[in-house]
Amino acid sequence: MCAPGDLRDDGKLVLNERWVLARRPDGLFSPDKDVEMKVESIPLECKDGEVIVESSMLSVDAFIRTMLDAEAYHGSVDLGATLPAIGYGRVIASGRGGPKVGTVVAGMLGAQKYATVKSSDVSKAMKFPFMSQAETLGLMGLTTGLTAYTGVFYVSRRPRKGETVVVTGAAGAVGSVAAQLAKSTGARVIGVAGGAKKCAYLLEELKLEGAIDYKDEKRTLVQQLDDTCPDGVDFFFDNVGGVALDVVLDKINPGGRIVICGAASQYNGKLNKGLVEGPSNYLKLAERGAEMKGFNVMQHFSKLPFALFGMFWLHLRGKVTLTQHIEKGIRAFPFALQKIFTGGHIGKMLVNVN
């Protein structure tokens, strides 16, 4: 459980390392300026209804950045508070009524080695046959695989065989899963990503029908969309927003569907400040009888058991998988978060705490 160097004195204390918010980010998140590491000894004692969890694996998600602003949809992190992070770990101390010591639990543990939380805020970690425990944060995780499944199959009319689907952020965690799910329907899927390496991943690993490089200096996004989608776009799964959304709106087909999952291009200081870049081509929705609908995965909570079953079945059939990018050690957490927005990874970003 605890590493030997973490125990202090008679074994009743552990040395916790946690990342706290030092200041509100000004634009792009900076690990060197916006957060700081706190190192402190904490007693291995719990009140009734509390547990201490030794973190094993933490999920690094885009929503974390939005919570660092003063106003945030998911709730704002106070200055000096621990950065939020969903993860799983092993119970090393438990108050009355809590899970037994040694139980692997999951929940909002925060970016820290040892989390003291209410026992009601964690649950026994799921485990699926033929899948690693880390997949419960990725392919089978609420903020990744289940979000993608919900957006593709539950929010609007799902893609159909022969339709053209475009997915932005297609080399990321949610996007790569959404692209494969759309492909499983028999649709023709085009992924949008940044850089030749990521576009090669979309074509060679995910076997998508086309890839658009928004960083291409020779061809514009419009030109590439015209080349890969000559007959227009029927279904658009958007993780990025901004310019990409506007460009696809201009190519949306009659009866087309646009599902807004996120807007990563707008997360670095633009939200809740009147600075979000909205679509100027939104009237194409009216002209072509198309629809645009946003969602939060928790709005479809009652369908999540079906999503879990569906995802597991597709995975067993080889229709969907998820590449993992794992950084090592709790000290890597803020730098992993930064990579989410600077294009330094492919697939699901995780931090292996131990």
Tab-separated table of C-alpha atoms in Angstrom:
chain	number	residue	atom	x	y	z
A	1	MET	CA	0.000	0.000	0.000
A	2	CYS	CA	2.073	2.964	1.219
A	3	ALA	CA	5.570	3.310	-0.153
A	4	PRO	CA	8.214	2.923	2.593
A	5	GLY	CA	9.297	6.539	2.247
A	6	ASP	CA	5.757	7.757	2.823
A	7	LEU	CA	5.436	6.356	6.346
A	8	ARG	CA	6.523	8.547	9.237
A	9	ASP	CA	7.261	7.847	12.889
A	10	ASP	CA	5.226	4.849	14.096
A	11	GLY	CA	3.357	4.374	10.832
A	12	LYS	CA	0.389	6.512	11.883
A	13	LEU	CA	1.301	9.347	9.524
A	14	VAL	CA	1.689	9.486	5.746
A	15	LEU	CA	3.400	12.172	3.732
A	16	ASN	CA	0.899	13.611	1.301
A	17	GLU	CA	1.795	15.517	-1.835
A	18	ARG	CA	-1.000	17.513	-3.426
A	19	TRP	CA	-1.349	20.147	-6.112
A	20	VAL	CA	-3.256	23.278	-5.093
A	21	LEU	CA	-4.465	26.264	-7.084
A	22	ALA	CA	-2.074	29.167	-6.508
A	23	ARG	CA	-3.747	31.677	-8.834
A	24	ARG	CA	-6.434	31.878	-11.513
A	25	PRO	CA	-4.935	30.989	-14.915
A	26	ASP	CA	-4.599	33.861	-17.350
A	27	GLY	CA	-5.320	32.134	-20.647
A	28	LEU	CA	-3.353	28.926	-21.181
A	29	PHE	CA	-2.838	26.939	-17.988
A	30	SER	CA	0.723	27.211	-16.647
A	31	PRO	CA	2.022	24.456	-14.314
A	32	ASP	CA	4.846	26.759	-13.199
A	33	LYS	CA	2.643	29.709	-12.236
A	34	ASP	CA	-0.909	28.578	-11.576
A	35	VAL	CA	-0.377	25.706	-9.146
A	36	GLU	CA	1.994	24.715	-6.383
A	37	MET	CA	2.862	21.490	-4.608
A	38	LYS	CA	1.975	21.143	-0.943
A	39	VAL	CA	3.771	18.478	1.093
A	40	GLU	CA	2.295	17.669	4.482
A	41	SER	CA	2.013	14.823	6.959
A	42	ILE	CA	-1.500	13.581	7.590
A	43	PRO	CA	-2.609	11.143	10.308
A	44	LEU	CA	-3.942	7.726	9.350
A	45	GLU	CA	-7.101	8.404	11.303
A	46	CYS	CA	-10.628	8.863	10.024
A	47	LYS	CA	-13.801	10.303	11.435
A	48	ASP	CA	-16.984	8.299	11.091
A	49	GLY	CA	-18.061	8.386	7.469
A	50	GLU	CA	-14.570	9.171	6.135
A	51	VAL	CA	-11.903	7.178	4.335
A	52	ILE	CA	-8.287	7.783	3.388
A	53	VAL	CA	-7.498	6.557	-0.105
A	54	GLU	CA	-4.012	5.980	-1.466
A	55	SER	CA	-4.368	7.159	-5.084
A	56	SER	CA	-3.286	4.711	-7.763
A	57	MET	CA	-4.408	6.264	-11.058
A	58	LEU	CA	-5.850	9.709	-11.848
A	59	SER	CA	-7.750	10.813	-14.923
A	60	VAL	CA	-6.622	14.071	-16.548
A	61	ASP	CA	-9.634	15.714	-18.190
A	62	ALA	CA	-10.331	18.985	-19.974
A	63	PHE	CA	-13.095	19.944	-17.531
A	64	ILE	CA	-10.443	20.436	-14.826
A	65	ARG	CA	-9.195	23.561	-16.627
A	66	THR	CA	-12.684	25.072	-16.674
A	67	MET	CA	-12.952	24.648	-12.889
A	68	LEU	CA	-9.872	26.799	-12.307
A	69	ASP	CA	-11.750	29.943	-13.388
A	70	ALA	CA	-13.692	32.039	-10.887
A	71	GLU	CA	-16.981	30.999	-12.483
A	72	ALA	CA	-17.387	27.480	-13.829
A	73	TYR	CA	-20.221	25.215	-14.932
A	74	HIS	CA	-18.776	22.249	-13.045
A	75	GLY	CA	-18.008	24.354	-9.954
A	76	SER	CA	-15.044	26.589	-9.224
A	77	VAL	CA	-11.925	25.519	-7.333
A	78	ASP	CA	-11.028	27.884	-4.492
A	79	LEU	CA	-7.557	29.375	-4.309
A	80	GLY	CA	-5.421	27.104	-2.159
A	81	ALA	CA	-7.680	24.099	-2.771
A	82	THR	CA	-6.584	20.782	-4.259
A	83	LEU	CA	-6.974	20.425	-8.013
A	84	PRO	CA	-9.905	18.132	-8.880
A	85	ALA	CA	-9.271	14.743	-10.453
A	86	ILE	CA	-11.296	11.571	-10.787
A	87	GLY	CA	-9.363	8.431	-9.977
A	88	TYR	CA	-9.174	5.152	-8.139
A	89	GLY	CA	-7.048	3.890	-5.279
A	90	ARG	CA	-6.880	1.641	-2.244
A	91	VAL	CA	-8.461	2.404	1.119
A	92	ILE	CA	-5.742	2.575	3.785
A	93	ALA	CA	-7.893	3.875	6.647
A	94	SER	CA	-11.636	3.858	7.166
A	95	GLY	CA	-14.015	5.335	9.703
A	96	ARG	CA	-17.116	3.627	11.008
A	97	GLY	CA	-19.496	2.674	8.196
A	98	GLY	CA	-16.876	3.019	5.469
A	99	PRO	CA	-15.428	0.419	3.096
A	100	LYS	CA	-12.890	-2.051	4.435
A	101	VAL	CA	-9.178	-1.281	4.368
A	102	GLY	CA	-7.723	-2.684	1.155
A	103	THR	CA	-10.856	-2.042	-0.931
A	104	VAL	CA	-10.199	-0.400	-4.297
A	105	VAL	CA	-12.550	2.579	-4.647
A	106	ALA	CA	-13.143	5.281	-7.238
A	107	GLY	CA	-14.338	8.861	-7.086
A	108	MET	CA	-13.200	12.474	-6.998
A	109	LEU	CA	-9.871	11.971	-5.230
A	110	GLY	CA	-8.118	15.150	-6.311
A	111	ALA	CA	-4.562	15.607	-7.585
A	112	GLN	CA	-2.845	14.121	-4.543
A	113	LYS	CA	-1.232	10.940	-3.248
A	114	TYR	CA	-3.586	10.468	-0.299
A	115	ALA	CA	-7.189	11.648	-0.348
A	116	THR	CA	-9.310	12.059	2.777
A	117	VAL	CA	-12.896	12.010	1.549
A	118	LYS	CA	-16.394	11.139	2.676
A	119	SER	CA	-17.047	7.442	2.247
A	120	SER	CA	-20.274	8.377	0.462
A	121	ASP	CA	-18.229	10.193	-2.199
A	122	VAL	CA	-16.446	7.040	-3.362
A	123	SER	CA	-17.701	3.670	-4.526
A	124	LYS	CA	-16.138	0.299	-5.098
A	125	ALA	CA	-14.194	0.508	-8.331
A	126	MET	CA	-15.669	-1.322	-11.308
A	127	LYS	CA	-13.714	-4.112	-12.968
A	128	PHE	CA	-14.436	-5.607	-16.367
A	129	PRO	CA	-13.241	-8.937	-17.787
A	130	PHE	CA	-10.346	-8.733	-20.254
A	131	MET	CA	-9.789	-5.056	-19.386
A	132	SER	CA	-7.263	-3.326	-17.158
A	133	GLN	CA	-8.360	-1.315	-14.131
A	134	ALA	CA	-7.241	1.852	-15.929
A	135	GLU	CA	-9.965	1.318	-18.539
A	136	THR	CA	-12.530	2.265	-15.879
A	137	LEU	CA	-11.209	5.818	-16.238
A	138	GLY	CA	-10.919	5.626	-20.010
A	139	LEU	CA	-12.998	3.481	-22.320
A	140	MET	CA	-15.488	2.630	-19.558
A	141	GLY	CA	-15.091	5.939	-17.733
A	142	LEU	CA	-17.780	8.561	-17.214
A	143	THR	CA	-15.782	11.498	-18.593
A	144	THR	CA	-14.409	9.620	-21.597
A	145	GLY	CA	-15.944	6.482	-23.090
A	146	LEU	CA	-19.425	6.928	-21.665
A	147	THR	CA	-19.438	10.571	-22.720
A	148	ALA	CA	-18.545	9.552	-26.280
A	149	TYR	CA	-21.168	6.778	-26.314
A	150	THR	CA	-23.863	9.128	-25.054
A	151	GLY	CA	-23.016	11.789	-27.619
A	152	VAL	CA	-22.997	9.421	-30.566
A	153	PHE	CA	-26.038	7.301	-29.706
A	154	TYR	CA	-28.345	9.144	-27.301
A	155	VAL	CA	-28.274	12.904	-27.875
A	156	SER	CA	-29.547	13.065	-31.447
A	157	ARG	CA	-30.421	10.616	-34.212
A	158	ARG	CA	-27.415	8.317	-34.379
A	159	PRO	CA	-25.249	8.101	-37.487
A	160	ARG	CA	-26.486	5.799	-40.222
A	161	LYS	CA	-24.685	3.537	-42.649
A	162	GLY	CA	-23.279	5.565	-45.523
A	163	GLU	CA	-23.580	8.937	-43.792
A	164	THR	CA	-20.578	11.233	-43.408
A	165	VAL	CA	-19.499	11.921	-39.827
A	166	VAL	CA	-16.903	14.482	-38.733
A	167	VAL	CA	-15.304	14.382	-35.275
A	168	THR	CA	-13.065	17.138	-33.900
A	169	GLY	CA	-10.428	16.385	-31.288
A	170	ALA	CA	-10.421	12.944	-32.904
A	171	ALA	CA	-7.001	11.932	-31.553
A	172	GLY	CA	-8.015	12.778	-27.992
A	173	ALA	CA	-9.752	10.585	-25.444
A	174	VAL	CA	-13.423	11.344	-26.118
A	175	GLY	CA	-12.911	12.101	-29.804
A	176	SER	CA	-11.078	8.902	-30.666
A	177	VAL	CA	-13.770	6.798	-29.014
A	178	ALA	CA	-16.576	8.809	-30.655
A	179	ALA	CA	-14.962	8.331	-34.070
A	180	GLN	CA	-14.787	4.547	-33.613
A	181	LEU	CA	-18.353	4.372	-32.326
A	182	ALA	CA	-19.578	6.297	-35.363
A	183	LYS	CA	-17.576	3.993	-37.619
A	184	SER	CA	-19.228	0.965	-35.983
A	185	THR	CA	-22.562	2.114	-37.449
A	186	GLY	CA	-21.236	1.845	-40.996
A	187	ALA	CA	-20.848	5.598	-41.371
A	188	ARG	CA	-17.958	7.205	-43.212
A	189	VAL	CA	-15.878	8.989	-40.529
A	190	ILE	CA	-13.499	11.921	-40.923
A	191	GLY	CA	-11.364	12.960	-37.954
A	192	VAL	CA	-9.934	16.405	-37.247
A	193	ALA	CA	-6.665	16.636	-35.303
A	194	GLY	CA	-3.499	18.730	-35.081
A	195	GLY	CA	-0.312	17.536	-36.745
A	196	ALA	CA	0.853	14.816	-39.102
A	197	LYS	CA	1.465	12.299	-36.301
A	198	LYS	CA	-2.096	12.499	-35.027
A	199	CYS	CA	-3.580	12.362	-38.514
A	200	ALA	CA	-1.515	9.255	-39.231
A	201	TYR	CA	-2.933	7.737	-36.037
A	202	LEU	CA	-6.475	8.415	-37.249
A	203	LEU	CA	-5.851	6.770	-40.610
A	204	GLU	CA	-3.549	3.918	-39.653
A	205	GLU	CA	-4.690	2.969	-36.145
A	206	LEU	CA	-8.359	3.968	-36.073
A	207	LYS	CA	-8.842	3.237	-39.797
A	208	LEU	CA	-10.921	6.354	-40.393
A	209	GLU	CA	-11.833	7.244	-43.963
A	210	GLY	CA	-10.125	10.621	-43.779
A	211	ALA	CA	-8.143	12.975	-41.568
A	212	ILE	CA	-8.021	16.757	-41.465
A	213	ASP	CA	-4.961	18.515	-40.033
A	214	TYR	CA	-6.043	21.872	-38.656
A	215	LYS	CA	-2.376	22.809	-38.273
A	216	ASP	CA	-1.684	22.314	-41.985
A	217	GLU	CA	-0.043	25.489	-43.271
A	218	LYS	CA	-0.638	24.699	-46.941
A	219	ARG	CA	-4.344	23.867	-46.955
A	220	THR	CA	-7.063	25.591	-44.952
A	221	LEU	CA	-9.636	23.815	-42.855
A	222	VAL	CA	-12.244	24.710	-45.485
A	223	GLN	CA	-10.188	23.212	-48.309
A	224	GLN	CA	-9.547	20.000	-46.417
A	225	LEU	CA	-13.211	19.656	-45.466
A	226	ASP	CA	-14.207	20.139	-49.109
A	227	ASP	CA	-11.759	17.402	-50.138
A	228	THR	CA	-12.763	14.853	-47.495
A	229	CYS	CA	-16.496	15.639	-47.412
A	230	PRO	CA	-17.465	16.483	-51.015
A	231	ASP	CA	-21.091	15.509	-50.321
A	232	GLY	CA	-21.359	17.496	-47.094
A	233	VAL	CA	-21.593	16.459	-43.433
A	234	ASP	CA	-24.486	14.510	-41.939
A	235	PHE	CA	-23.335	14.165	-38.328
A	236	PHE	CA	-20.800	16.327	-36.480
A	237	PHE	CA	-19.421	15.406	-33.042
A	238	ASP	CA	-17.694	18.539	-31.785
A	239	ASN	CA	-15.155	18.627	-28.958
A	240	VAL	CA	-13.402	21.825	-30.001
A	241	GLY	CA	-15.797	24.620	-30.990
A	242	GLY	CA	-14.546	27.911	-32.426
A	243	VAL	CA	-13.512	28.036	-36.075
A	244	ALA	CA	-14.012	24.301	-36.678
A	245	LEU	CA	-17.666	24.486	-35.672
A	246	ASP	CA	-18.276	27.411	-37.998
A	247	VAL	CA	-16.613	25.672	-40.938
A	248	VAL	CA	-18.639	22.479	-40.504
A	249	LEU	CA	-21.877	24.429	-40.133
A	250	ASP	CA	-21.320	25.723	-43.653
A	251	LYS	CA	-21.099	22.112	-44.915
A	252	ILE	CA	-23.945	20.596	-42.893
A	253	ASN	CA	-26.449	18.628	-44.963
A	254	PRO	CA	-30.246	18.896	-44.836
A	255	GLY	CA	-31.370	16.971	-41.778
A	256	GLY	CA	-27.837	16.994	-40.407
A	257	ARG	CA	-27.096	16.730	-36.686
A	258	ILE	CA	-24.464	18.590	-34.693
A	259	VAL	CA	-23.688	17.295	-31.197
A	260	ILE	CA	-21.805	19.699	-28.942
A	261	CYS	CA	-19.714	17.694	-26.469
A	262	GLY	CA	-17.137	20.347	-25.613
A	263	ALA	CA	-15.260	23.402	-26.802
A	264	ALA	CA	-11.620	22.855	-25.888
A	265	SER	CA	-10.499	25.781	-28.024
A	266	GLN	CA	-12.457	28.093	-25.718
A	267	TYR	CA	-11.411	26.736	-22.318
A	268	ASN	CA	-8.285	28.802	-21.818
A	269	GLY	CA	-9.745	31.891	-20.235
A	270	LYS	CA	-12.663	32.649	-22.580
A	271	LEU	CA	-15.565	31.025	-20.750
A	272	ASN	CA	-17.961	33.169	-18.687
A	273	LYS	CA	-16.209	36.332	-19.858
A	274	GLY	CA	-18.107	37.060	-23.067
A	275	LEU	CA	-15.066	35.990	-25.086
A	276	VAL	CA	-16.288	32.655	-26.474
A	277	GLU	CA	-16.101	32.518	-30.277
A	278	GLY	CA	-19.572	31.555	-31.420
A	279	PRO	CA	-20.619	30.300	-34.850
A	280	SER	CA	-21.464	32.944	-37.440
A	281	ASN	CA	-22.921	30.284	-39.747
A	282	TYR	CA	-25.638	29.159	-37.344
A	283	LEU	CA	-28.407	30.142	-39.791
A	284	LYS	CA	-27.386	27.147	-41.912
A	285	LEU	CA	-29.326	25.128	-39.319
A	286	ALA	CA	-32.549	26.846	-40.347
A	287	GLU	CA	-31.763	26.839	-44.059
A	288	ARG	CA	-31.119	23.096	-44.112
A	289	GLY	CA	-33.433	21.836	-41.413
A	290	ALA	CA	-30.451	20.672	-39.383
A	291	GLU	CA	-30.129	20.642	-35.610
A	292	MET	CA	-27.442	21.441	-33.068
A	293	LYS	CA	-27.738	20.056	-29.558
A	294	GLY	CA	-25.401	20.065	-26.576
A	295	PHE	CA	-25.251	17.619	-23.706
A	296	ASN	CA	-23.748	16.666	-20.382
A	297	VAL	CA	-23.345	12.932	-19.818
A	298	MET	CA	-25.139	13.182	-16.458
A	299	GLN	CA	-28.263	14.390	-18.276
A	300	HIS	CA	-28.493	10.830	-19.604
A	301	PHE	CA	-27.699	9.097	-16.327
A	302	SER	CA	-30.523	6.543	-16.645
A	303	LYS	CA	-29.011	5.241	-19.894
A	304	LEU	CA	-25.477	4.754	-18.599
A	305	PRO	CA	-25.926	1.058	-17.677
A	306	PHE	CA	-26.910	0.413	-21.298
A	307	ALA	CA	-23.944	2.482	-22.464
A	308	LEU	CA	-21.589	0.378	-20.334
A	309	PHE	CA	-22.969	-2.833	-21.793
A	310	GLY	CA	-22.877	-1.468	-25.341
A	311	MET	CA	-19.316	-0.216	-25.004
A	312	PHE	CA	-18.096	-3.495	-23.516
A	313	TRP	CA	-19.755	-5.494	-26.302
A	314	LEU	CA	-18.216	-3.302	-29.022
A	315	HIS	CA	-14.817	-3.589	-27.342
A	316	LEU	CA	-15.043	-7.381	-27.239
A	317	ARG	CA	-15.863	-7.369	-30.955
A	318	GLY	CA	-12.802	-5.255	-31.691
A	319	LYS	CA	-14.822	-2.246	-32.783
A	320	VAL	CA	-13.493	0.234	-30.232
A	321	THR	CA	-10.338	0.671	-28.202
A	322	LEU	CA	-8.544	3.545	-26.493
A	323	THR	CA	-4.885	4.453	-26.547
A	324	GLN	CA	-3.529	5.437	-23.133
A	325	HIS	CA	-0.902	8.102	-22.464
A	326	ILE	CA	0.318	7.542	-18.902
A	327	GLU	CA	2.532	10.010	-17.051
A	328	LYS	CA	4.323	8.757	-13.936
A	329	GLY	CA	4.151	10.263	-10.450
A	330	ILE	CA	1.898	12.837	-8.807
A	331	ARG	CA	4.382	15.588	-9.626
A	332	ALA	CA	3.601	15.075	-13.329
A	333	PHE	CA	-0.094	15.936	-12.918
A	334	PRO	CA	-0.151	19.652	-13.861
A	335	PHE	CA	2.173	19.068	-16.796
A	336	ALA	CA	-0.137	16.311	-18.010
A	337	LEU	CA	-3.039	18.760	-17.750
A	338	GLN	CA	-1.114	21.278	-19.817
A	339	LYS	CA	-0.514	18.668	-22.542
A	340	ILE	CA	-4.269	18.239	-22.923
A	341	PHE	CA	-4.376	21.722	-24.457
A	342	THR	CA	-1.008	21.898	-26.198
A	343	GLY	CA	-1.342	18.701	-28.212
A	344	GLY	CA	1.276	16.673	-26.403
A	345	HIS	CA	-0.586	13.365	-26.266
A	346	ILE	CA	-2.780	10.889	-28.128
A	347	GLY	CA	-5.761	9.174	-26.531
A	348	LYS	CA	-6.502	9.112	-22.815
A	349	MET	CA	-4.247	11.069	-20.464
A	350	LEU	CA	-3.670	9.368	-17.116
A	351	VAL	CA	-1.284	9.850	-14.212
A	352	ASN	CA	0.018	6.742	-12.461
A	353	VAL	CA	0.500	8.162	-8.989
A	354	ASN	CA	2.652	5.392	-7.593
